[in-house]
Structures are given as structure tokens and as C-alpha cells.
Coordinates of C-alpha atoms in Angstrom, one line a residue:
M1 CA 19.1 -76.8 56.9
M2 CA 19.5 -73.9 54.4
T3 CA 18.7 -74.5 50.8
S4 CA 21.0 -73.1 48.1
V5 CA 20.2 -70.2 45.9
L6 CA 21.6 -68.6 43.0
C7 CA 23.8 -65.4 42.9
D8 CA 22.1 -62.7 40.7
V9 CA 25.6 -61.6 39.7
C10 CA 27.6 -64.7 39.0
V11 CA 24.5 -67.1 38.8
Q12 CA 26.2 -69.8 41.0
S13 CA 24.6 -71.4 43.9
I14 CA 25.0 -69.9 47.4
V15 CA 25.2 -72.8 50.0
A16 CA 26.4 -71.2 53.2
D17 CA 24.2 -68.7 54.8
S18 CA 27.2 -66.8 56.1
D19 CA 28.2 -66.1 52.5
R20 CA 24.8 -64.4 51.4
V21 CA 24.3 -60.7 51.0
Y22 CA 20.5 -59.4 50.6
C23 CA 20.1 -56.0 48.9
F24 CA 17.5 -53.9 50.6
G25 CA 17.6 -51.0 47.7
G26 CA 14.4 -52.5 45.9
C27 CA 15.8 -54.9 43.5
K28 CA 15.9 -57.9 46.3
K29 CA 18.9 -59.4 44.9
I30 CA 20.7 -62.1 46.7
L31 CA 24.6 -62.1 46.1
H32 CA 27.6 -63.7 47.3
I33 CA 29.9 -61.6 49.5
R34 CA 32.4 -61.6 46.8
C35 CA 30.2 -60.4 44.2
S36 CA 28.7 -57.5 46.4
E37 CA 31.9 -55.5 46.4
L38 CA 32.0 -55.9 50.2
T39 CA 35.2 -56.4 52.0
K40 CA 35.5 -59.2 54.8
A41 CA 35.3 -56.4 57.5
G42 CA 32.1 -55.0 55.7
A43 CA 30.6 -58.2 55.6
N44 CA 31.3 -59.0 59.3
A45 CA 29.8 -55.5 60.3
L46 CA 26.7 -56.1 58.2
R47 CA 26.3 -59.5 59.8
D48 CA 26.9 -58.3 63.5
N49 CA 24.7 -55.1 63.1
V50 CA 21.1 -55.7 62.4
G51 CA 20.5 -52.0 61.8
L52 CA 22.9 -51.9 58.7
K53 CA 21.5 -52.6 55.3
Y54 CA 23.2 -53.3 52.2
M55 CA 22.5 -51.7 48.8
C56 CA 23.8 -52.9 45.7
F57 CA 25.5 -50.8 42.9
D58 CA 22.5 -50.5 40.6
C59 CA 20.2 -49.5 43.5
R60 CA 22.8 -46.8 44.7
K61 CA 23.1 -45.5 41.1
T62 CA 19.4 -45.0 41.0
Q63 CA 19.1 -43.6 44.2
I64 CA 21.6 -41.0 43.3
C65 CA 19.7 -40.1 40.2
L66 CA 16.6 -39.9 42.3
N67 CA 18.3 -37.5 44.7
K68 CA 19.5 -35.3 42.0
L69 CA 16.1 -35.2 40.4
Q70 CA 14.4 -34.3 43.6
Q71 CA 17.1 -31.6 43.9
A72 CA 16.6 -30.2 40.4
C73 CA 12.7 -30.3 40.8
S74 CA 13.1 -28.3 44.2
E75 CA 15.4 -25.7 42.4
M76 CA 12.8 -25.4 39.5
T77 CA 10.0 -25.0 41.9
E78 CA 11.8 -22.2 43.7
K79 CA 12.7 -20.5 40.4
Y80 CA 9.1 -21.0 39.2
N81 CA 7.9 -19.2 42.4
A82 CA 10.4 -16.3 42.1
L83 CA 9.4 -15.8 38.4
S84 CA 5.7 -16.0 39.3
T85 CA 6.2 -13.3 42.0
L86 CA 8.2 -11.2 39.5
L87 CA 5.3 -11.4 36.9
T88 CA 2.8 -10.6 39.4
D89 CA 4.7 -7.5 40.5
L90 CA 5.2 -6.5 36.8
A91 CA 1.6 -7.0 35.9
S92 CA 0.6 -4.8 38.8
N93 CA 2.9 -2.2 37.8
V94 CA 1.9 -2.3 34.2
E95 CA -1.7 -2.0 35.2
S96 CA -1.0 1.0 37.3
C97 CA 0.8 2.6 34.7
I98 CA -1.8 2.0 32.1
T99 CA -4.4 3.3 34.4
T100 CA -2.3 6.3 35.0
Q101 CA -1.9 7.0 31.4
L102 CA -5.5 6.3 30.4
K103 CA -6.4 8.9 33.1
A104 CA -4.2 11.4 31.7
Y105 CA -5.4 10.8 28.3
E106 CA -9.0 11.0 29.4
N107 CA -8.4 14.5 30.8
S108 CA -6.5 15.7 28.0
I109 CA -9.3 14.5 25.6
S110 CA -11.8 16.1 27.8
V111 CA -10.0 19.4 27.7
R112 CA -9.8 19.2 24.0
L113 CA -13.4 18.4 23.6
D114 CA -14.4 21.3 25.7
S115 CA -12.1 23.7 23.5
I116 CA -13.8 22.3 20.5
S117 CA -17.3 22.7 21.9
T118 CA -16.3 26.4 22.7
Q119 CA -14.9 27.0 19.2
L120 CA -18.2 25.3 17.7
Q121 CA -20.4 27.7 20.0
N122 CA -18.3 30.5 18.7
I123 CA -18.7 29.4 15.2
N124 CA -22.5 28.8 15.6
S125 CA -22.9 32.3 17.2
A126 CA -21.1 33.9 14.3
S127 CA -22.3 31.8 11.2
N128 CA -25.5 29.9 12.4
P129 CA -28.7 31.5 11.0
V130 CA -30.7 30.0 13.7
A131 CA -28.5 31.6 16.4
T132 CA -28.6 34.8 14.5
A133 CA -32.4 34.7 14.3
S134 CA -32.6 33.7 18.1
N135 CA -30.3 36.8 19.0
T136 CA -32.3 39.0 16.9
T137 CA -35.7 38.1 18.0
G138 CA -34.8 37.4 21.7
V139 CA -36.3 33.9 21.4
V140 CA -34.0 30.8 22.0
V141 CA -35.1 28.3 19.5
S142 CA -33.1 25.0 19.1
Y143 CA -32.1 23.6 15.8
A144 CA -34.3 20.3 16.2
D145 CA -37.3 22.6 17.1
V146 CA -36.7 24.7 13.7
C147 CA -36.3 21.5 11.7
R148 CA -39.5 20.0 13.1
N149 CA -41.4 23.2 12.5
D150 CA -41.4 24.1 8.7
N151 CA -43.8 27.0 9.6
F152 CA -41.4 28.7 12.0
N153 CA -40.9 31.6 9.5
Q154 CA -44.8 32.1 9.6
R155 CA -45.0 31.9 13.5
K156 CA -46.7 34.7 15.1
P157 CA -44.8 36.5 17.6
S158 CA -46.0 37.0 21.3
S159 CA -47.1 40.2 22.7
A160 CA -43.6 40.3 24.8
E161 CA -41.6 39.5 21.6
K162 CA -43.5 42.3 19.9
S163 CA -42.8 44.8 22.5
S164 CA -39.2 43.6 22.7
N165 CA -38.6 43.6 18.9
Q166 CA -40.3 46.9 17.9
G167 CA -38.4 48.6 15.1
A168 CA -36.2 45.4 14.7
A169 CA -36.1 43.6 11.5
V170 CA -36.5 39.9 11.9
P171 CA -34.6 37.8 9.2
V172 CA -36.5 35.2 7.3
L173 CA -34.8 31.7 7.7
T174 CA -34.8 29.9 4.5
D175 CA -35.8 26.3 4.4
R176 CA -32.7 25.3 2.3
V177 CA -30.3 26.7 4.8
L178 CA -32.0 25.1 7.9
R179 CA -32.3 21.5 6.3
S180 CA -28.7 20.5 6.9
G181 CA -26.5 21.0 9.9
R182 CA -23.5 20.6 7.6
R183 CA -24.5 23.5 5.3
R184 CA -25.7 25.6 8.3
L185 CA -22.1 25.5 9.7
A186 CA -20.5 26.2 6.4
V187 CA -22.4 29.5 5.8
P188 CA -19.7 32.1 6.5
N189 CA -21.0 35.3 8.5
P190 CA -24.6 35.3 7.3
S191 CA -26.3 38.6 7.2
I192 CA -30.0 39.6 6.9
N193 CA -29.6 40.3 3.2
S194 CA -27.7 36.9 2.5
L195 CA -30.4 35.1 4.3
H196 CA -33.1 36.7 2.1
D197 CA -30.8 35.9 -1.1
P198 CA -30.8 32.2 -1.8
V199 CA -27.8 32.9 -4.0
Q200 CA -25.7 34.4 -1.4
S201 CA -26.7 32.0 1.1
T202 CA -25.7 28.9 -0.7
P203 CA -23.2 27.2 1.4
T204 CA -19.8 26.1 0.6
S205 CA -18.9 22.3 0.2
S206 CA -17.0 20.9 3.0
V207 CA -13.3 20.1 2.5
S208 CA -13.9 16.4 3.1
Q209 CA -16.6 16.0 0.5
S210 CA -14.7 18.1 -2.2
K211 CA -11.0 16.9 -1.7
S212 CA -10.9 13.9 -4.1
P213 CA -12.9 15.8 -7.0
M214 CA -10.7 18.7 -6.7
I215 CA -7.6 16.8 -6.9
K216 CA -9.0 14.8 -10.0
T217 CA -10.2 18.0 -11.7
K218 CA -6.7 19.7 -11.1
R219 CA -5.0 16.7 -12.6
I220 CA -7.2 16.7 -15.7
E221 CA -6.9 20.3 -16.2
R222 CA -3.0 20.1 -16.0
I223 CA -3.0 17.5 -18.8
E224 CA -5.3 19.4 -20.9
K225 CA -3.4 22.7 -20.5
T226 CA 0.0 21.3 -21.1
V227 CA 1.8 23.7 -23.7
L228 CA 3.9 21.8 -26.3
L229 CA 6.6 24.0 -28.3
R230 CA 7.9 22.5 -31.4
P231 CA 10.9 23.9 -33.4
K232 CA 10.4 24.0 -37.0
S233 CA 14.1 23.0 -37.5
N234 CA 16.2 20.5 -35.9
Q235 CA 18.0 22.2 -32.9
Q236 CA 19.1 21.4 -29.4
T237 CA 17.1 22.0 -26.2
A238 CA 19.4 24.6 -25.0
V239 CA 18.9 26.8 -28.1
T240 CA 15.0 26.5 -27.6
K241 CA 15.4 27.5 -23.8
A242 CA 17.5 30.4 -24.8
D243 CA 15.0 31.7 -27.3
L244 CA 12.3 31.4 -24.6
C245 CA 14.5 33.3 -22.1
D246 CA 15.3 35.9 -24.7
K247 CA 11.8 36.7 -25.9
L248 CA 9.6 35.9 -22.9
D249 CA 9.6 36.7 -19.4
P250 CA 9.1 33.5 -17.3
T251 CA 7.8 35.3 -14.3
A252 CA 5.0 36.8 -16.2
Y253 CA 3.5 33.5 -16.9
A254 CA 5.0 31.2 -14.2
V255 CA 4.1 28.0 -16.3
K256 CA 0.6 27.9 -14.7
E257 CA -2.5 26.3 -15.8
E258 CA -4.6 29.5 -16.1
H259 CA -1.6 31.2 -18.1
A260 CA -1.6 28.6 -20.8
S261 CA -3.8 30.4 -23.5
Q262 CA -1.7 33.6 -22.7
L263 CA 1.6 31.7 -23.1
V264 CA 0.3 30.3 -26.6
S265 CA -0.6 33.8 -27.8
A266 CA 2.8 35.3 -26.5
V267 CA 4.8 32.5 -28.1
N268 CA 3.0 32.9 -31.3
N269 CA 3.3 36.6 -31.5
A270 CA 7.0 36.5 -30.6
L271 CA 8.4 33.1 -31.8
S272 CA 6.0 32.1 -34.7
E273 CA 8.8 32.1 -37.3
K274 CA 10.9 29.4 -35.4
Y275 CA 8.4 27.5 -33.5
T276 CA 4.9 26.0 -33.4
V277 CA 3.0 26.0 -30.2
E278 CA -0.1 24.2 -29.2
V279 CA -2.1 23.1 -26.0
M280 CA -1.6 19.4 -25.8
K281 CA -4.7 17.7 -25.2
P282 CA -5.0 14.4 -23.1
L283 CA -4.5 11.0 -24.8
H284 CA -7.3 8.4 -24.7
P285 CA -6.3 5.0 -23.0
R286 CA -5.2 2.2 -25.0
V287 CA -5.0 -1.5 -24.6
K288 CA -3.5 -4.3 -26.4
L289 CA -4.8 -7.8 -27.4
V290 CA -1.9 -10.0 -27.2
G291 CA -1.3 -13.1 -29.3
L292 CA -4.0 -13.1 -32.0
T293 CA -3.9 -16.2 -34.1
E294 CA -5.1 -14.6 -37.3
N295 CA -4.8 -11.3 -39.0
M296 CA -8.3 -10.2 -39.2
D297 CA -9.7 -6.9 -40.4
E298 CA -10.3 -4.0 -38.1
D299 CA -13.9 -3.8 -38.3
D300 CA -14.3 -7.6 -37.9
L301 CA -12.4 -7.4 -34.7
I302 CA -14.2 -4.7 -33.2
R303 CA -17.5 -6.6 -34.0
K304 CA -16.4 -9.7 -32.7
L305 CA -15.2 -8.0 -29.5
K306 CA -18.5 -6.3 -28.8
A307 CA -20.5 -9.4 -29.6
Q308 CA -18.8 -12.0 -27.7
N309 CA -18.0 -10.1 -24.4
H310 CA -20.2 -8.7 -21.7
L311 CA -19.5 -5.1 -22.6
P312 CA -21.8 -2.1 -22.0
N313 CA -23.9 -0.7 -24.7
T314 CA -22.0 2.6 -24.6
F315 CA -18.7 0.7 -25.4
V316 CA -16.4 3.1 -27.7
V317 CA -13.3 1.4 -29.4
R318 CA -11.2 2.3 -32.2
C319 CA -8.5 0.0 -33.7
I320 CA -5.0 2.0 -33.9
R321 CA -3.0 -1.1 -35.7
I322 CA -2.5 -4.7 -35.8
T323 CA 1.2 -5.7 -36.0
E324 CA 2.6 -9.2 -36.5
I325 CA 4.9 -10.7 -34.3
Q326 CA 7.0 -13.9 -35.2
K327 CA 7.8 -16.3 -32.4
Q328 CA 9.4 -19.7 -33.3
N329 CA 8.4 -19.5 -36.9
I330 CA 4.9 -19.0 -35.7
S331 CA 3.1 -15.8 -36.7
R332 CA 1.0 -14.1 -34.0
F333 CA -0.5 -10.6 -34.1
N334 CA -1.1 -7.9 -31.5
A335 CA -4.0 -5.3 -31.9
V336 CA -3.7 -1.9 -30.2
L337 CA -7.3 -0.4 -29.4
E338 CA -8.0 3.2 -28.3
L339 CA -11.1 3.6 -26.0
D340 CA -12.6 6.3 -23.8
A341 CA -12.2 6.1 -20.1
P342 CA -15.5 4.1 -19.3
S343 CA -15.0 1.6 -21.9
Y344 CA -11.2 1.2 -20.8
E345 CA -12.4 0.3 -17.3
A346 CA -14.9 -2.0 -18.7
I347 CA -12.4 -4.0 -20.8
M348 CA -9.6 -4.0 -18.1
K349 CA -12.0 -5.5 -15.5
L350 CA -12.4 -8.4 -17.9
Q351 CA -8.6 -9.1 -18.4
R352 CA -9.3 -11.5 -21.1
V353 CA -11.6 -11.3 -23.9
Y354 CA -13.1 -13.8 -26.6
I355 CA -12.3 -13.3 -30.2
G356 CA -13.8 -16.1 -32.3
W357 CA -12.9 -19.4 -30.6
E358 CA -9.9 -18.0 -28.9
R359 CA -9.5 -16.0 -25.6
Y360 CA -6.8 -13.4 -25.6
R361 CA -5.1 -11.4 -22.8
V362 CA -5.8 -7.7 -22.4
V363 CA -3.1 -5.4 -21.4
E364 CA -2.6 -1.7 -21.0
D365 CA -0.5 -0.1 -24.0
L366 CA 1.7 2.6 -23.0
N367 CA 3.9 4.7 -25.2
V368 CA 7.4 4.2 -23.6
K369 CA 10.1 4.9 -26.1
R370 CA 13.0 2.4 -25.6
C371 CA 16.0 1.8 -27.7
Y372 CA 16.9 -1.9 -28.4
K373 CA 20.4 -0.8 -29.5
C374 CA 21.9 1.2 -26.3
S375 CA 19.2 0.0 -24.1
E376 CA 18.1 3.6 -23.0
Y377 CA 14.9 5.4 -23.2
G378 CA 13.6 8.4 -25.1
H379 CA 14.4 7.3 -28.6
L380 CA 14.4 4.3 -31.0
A381 CA 17.2 2.2 -32.4
S382 CA 16.8 3.6 -35.9
A383 CA 17.7 7.2 -34.6
C384 CA 20.3 5.9 -32.0
S385 CA 24.0 7.0 -32.5
K386 CA 25.2 5.4 -29.3
P387 CA 27.4 2.0 -29.2
V388 CA 25.8 -1.1 -28.7
C389 CA 25.0 -2.1 -25.2
C390 CA 23.6 -5.6 -23.9
P391 CA 20.4 -5.2 -22.0
R392 CA 21.3 -8.2 -19.8
C393 CA 24.8 -7.5 -18.5
A394 CA 25.5 -3.7 -19.7
E395 CA 28.4 -4.8 -21.8
G396 CA 29.3 -3.8 -25.4
H397 CA 27.9 -6.5 -27.3
E398 CA 24.6 -7.8 -28.8
I399 CA 22.1 -9.8 -26.6
S400 CA 22.6 -12.9 -28.9
E401 CA 26.3 -12.9 -28.0
C402 CA 25.7 -12.5 -24.2
M403 CA 27.4 -15.5 -22.2
S404 CA 27.1 -13.7 -18.8
D405 CA 25.8 -15.3 -15.5
Y406 CA 24.7 -12.1 -14.0
E407 CA 22.4 -9.2 -15.0
K408 CA 23.0 -5.3 -14.6
C409 CA 20.8 -2.5 -15.7
V410 CA 22.6 -0.1 -17.8
N411 CA 20.2 2.8 -16.9
C412 CA 20.3 2.3 -13.1
E413 CA 24.2 2.0 -13.4
K414 CA 24.3 5.3 -15.1
I415 CA 22.1 7.0 -12.7
N416 CA 24.4 5.7 -9.7
S417 CA 27.5 7.1 -11.5
Q418 CA 25.9 10.4 -11.8
R419 CA 25.0 10.7 -8.1
T420 CA 27.8 11.4 -5.6
S421 CA 25.8 10.6 -2.2
E422 CA 25.4 6.9 -1.4
S423 CA 21.9 7.5 0.0
D424 CA 20.7 9.0 -3.2
R425 CA 22.0 5.8 -5.4
L426 CA 19.6 3.1 -6.5
A427 CA 20.1 0.0 -4.3
D428 CA 19.1 -2.5 -6.8
V429 CA 20.9 -2.6 -10.2
N430 CA 21.1 -6.3 -10.5
H431 CA 18.3 -6.6 -13.2
S432 CA 18.2 -6.5 -16.9
S433 CA 17.3 -3.2 -18.6
W434 CA 14.1 -4.8 -19.8
S435 CA 12.8 -5.8 -16.3
Q436 CA 9.3 -4.7 -15.3
K437 CA 10.7 -4.2 -11.8
C438 CA 13.4 -1.6 -13.0
P439 CA 12.8 1.7 -11.0
I440 CA 13.5 3.7 -14.3
Y441 CA 11.1 1.8 -16.2
I442 CA 8.5 2.3 -13.5
R443 CA 9.2 6.0 -13.6
R444 CA 8.8 6.1 -17.4
L445 CA 5.4 4.3 -16.9
K446 CA 4.2 7.0 -14.5
K447 CA 5.3 9.6 -16.6
A448 CA 3.5 8.1 -19.6
R449 CA 0.1 7.7 -17.5
Q450 CA 0.3 11.3 -16.6
N451 CA -0.7 12.5 -20.2
I452 CA -3.6 10.0 -20.5
D453 CA -7.1 11.0 -19.4
Y454 CA -8.5 8.1 -17.3
S455 CA -11.4 10.2 -15.9
T456 CA -15.0 8.9 -16.3

């Protein structure tokens, strides 16, 4: 007798064996025929044919997902194999291309090195005193052998050398010329007389060694030899230029450094009644001590500065002025100091210095004239005849009355209005005229630094 079981769908008992359906999909469920979604014909076919198996809806759905997953995995495997093959081909092509280019570069470098070697041999044959001596005496001596043997000049020639060099003057190689290979190559076309004369055989310094000092020296000379022409009466710049063109020929001086003294003499002779002329000397660097809490004496300030900070014994400083700054009804003082170049570098490395029981910030003090009325450069507000311009928004009102939410630099906007080409215009004008990132202000700072001697 068949025992009853519960249907996994409707949870009711199944008594008759003919009313049962078994799922072979993996879930092992037992269902009523009515709960298995089978028709009567399907149930009869399943009962009459042993080879037929039933699979419930959930198992069929899971099997479909597995089939799709297997299909997707097979497709991804095929794509991966194709991509791997493609990358292998690309790697082989890249490797062959790199190998070909490296061989080409190696050949070109080899040709270039051969050319340089040939040029050096030509230079050595023309300007090498060792080569000159070997050609003259008929004895081939390497440069290393000459350096190892300091008594080469006193070496006695052999009988064969005597016979081959009868009547020939053997040059004496100076030890100073033979000591350095760089000097030896730098001697231009040495002769017998130049080898005997230590002054003529003094080699010239190489370009790489003297490039930086030459640039530095030229910059200092240009600053020291700047000619400053001042009219004795108030007049426009155009009048000054007209007087110069009328009295002096600019092509005779070309405003060069070596003509500075000649230009001063010529202006004194031709225009001494209307102008004073002088050679502008370089300014010394200046620094500013910001936010001093007390207005102390200049000598006392310098004494405390030297005593409380790690400054060199050669520190040279001079106090220019001490000014009072009112901030929120609190008095603060700024001290401007003038130093020489080594002292400037020493104090700028500290960034902050101790004065008394306080520590103060050190900044570079540059003389950039700025008008706080029209927000332009080159003059002060006391001598300004232009209308008021807000430094924040470039409108015609005071900064205290500004209610604008945006910023615009009046100087950058003026430059853009004067330039017709879009490529020449300044890209960023959305900043205040007192901004430290303003290109006009940065240009003024560079111009102010050109007249200061930072050389040590």
C-alpha cells in the first residue's frame, strides 16, 4: 500500500501513485499532476515512457541560466584567446620595430662618434703641443707618457733622433700646458715661441666653465653702467627724446655698456644747461621686518638682530626707516633694512628673526610705485590726476564702497584693450589689481630686481 506524501507546491497530501510527479532536475520535488503544469496527455506520456523525465519550472529556469552562463563563458574564452593572439602579434611587431630603430640609432651614433674622433684628431694635430713636439722630433709620445715623465723635456735624444733632427729646433713643452687635457685642447694653434712664452701659452677657459660667471658679470655691468638723464625742469618725455636726437647721434653710442662714460661726457658737453646726467649705481638689497610690536631705536634694533640670530660675523645692515601701521586700532611697526649681498642671503635663509621676545617675518622690500587712487603703477596717489578706480572691480568708486561679487584688474583690462590680437591679450583679468599673481605686478617686480645687486 502506498503511503501519502505532501506536495511541495500546494502542501497537500498525495495519496494515489498515479497522481504523483517526480522532478529529476535536482530539487527532488514531489508534486501533484495538477501542480506540475502538465496536461493529462503529458502525464500519461510521462507514466507510459520510462525514458521521459520531468523537470519543474524552477529547475528549468536554473538550467537556462546555466546554459546562458556557459555560452557567455565560451564566448569570453574565444575573445580572450583572440585578444591574446593579437597582443602577442603586436608585441612581436613592437619588438622588431624597436630593434630596427636601435640598430639605426647605433649606426648613426657610431658614424657621429667617428666624425667627432676625426675632428678631435684634427684639432689635436693643429693645437696639441704634444702632437706638435712629436711631429717635430719625429718621436711619437702619448699624452699619458708625457704626464708620467716630468723630465721629458730633459730626455736625451737617441743617435737616430739626432741624425734625423739635425738643424731642427725642438720646442720645450711647459709643464703647465701638459698638466691638463682640457687646457691642452684649449690652446689655439700653438707655435714654438708660444710654447716658450708662458703668457702666450696660457690657455683660454672653456665655454662650459665660464658661461655662468660671464652672464653674471654682464648683468652686473649692465646695472652699474645704466645712464640716468634728469631734466632740470618739468617736461614731457617726448621733449627729452627730441633733445637727445637733435644734439646726439644715437648710432655713435648705440646705448652700449662700454659707451656709458662716453655718453655721459657727450651729454654733459651738449645738454648740461637743461639736464643732469649720471651713471646709475646698483642698489643694495632691502628687507622688511613685518609687524614689530614696539617702536624701538634703530641702533637697538640692529643690535638685537645681530645678537639674537645666527648671523655671520660679516653681517652688514643699515636701518632705512621704521614706519607705523594701524590695524584694528593696534599699532604695529615695519622696519626696512638695507644689506649687502651676503648679508641679504643670510637673513633670507632664516625667513623669521628674533627681536626681543618676539619672532618676526622677513620679506624682500622692493620699490614698486603703486597709486592707491587709480590703481595703476609708476606714480603715487599724491601726484595722481586720474579719476578714482576701485582696485577690486575696476569701477569708479572707492574700495570702501565696493559691493561687487567679482574681481577685475584695471591694469590687465587696460593692456587687453590696447592689444588687437586675441593671442597677445592677457588670459586672466579676474583678479584684483593688488593681487600678487597679477602678471603686471610680477613684471614690475622683475623690473625692480634688475636694478639691485644680488652678486656676492
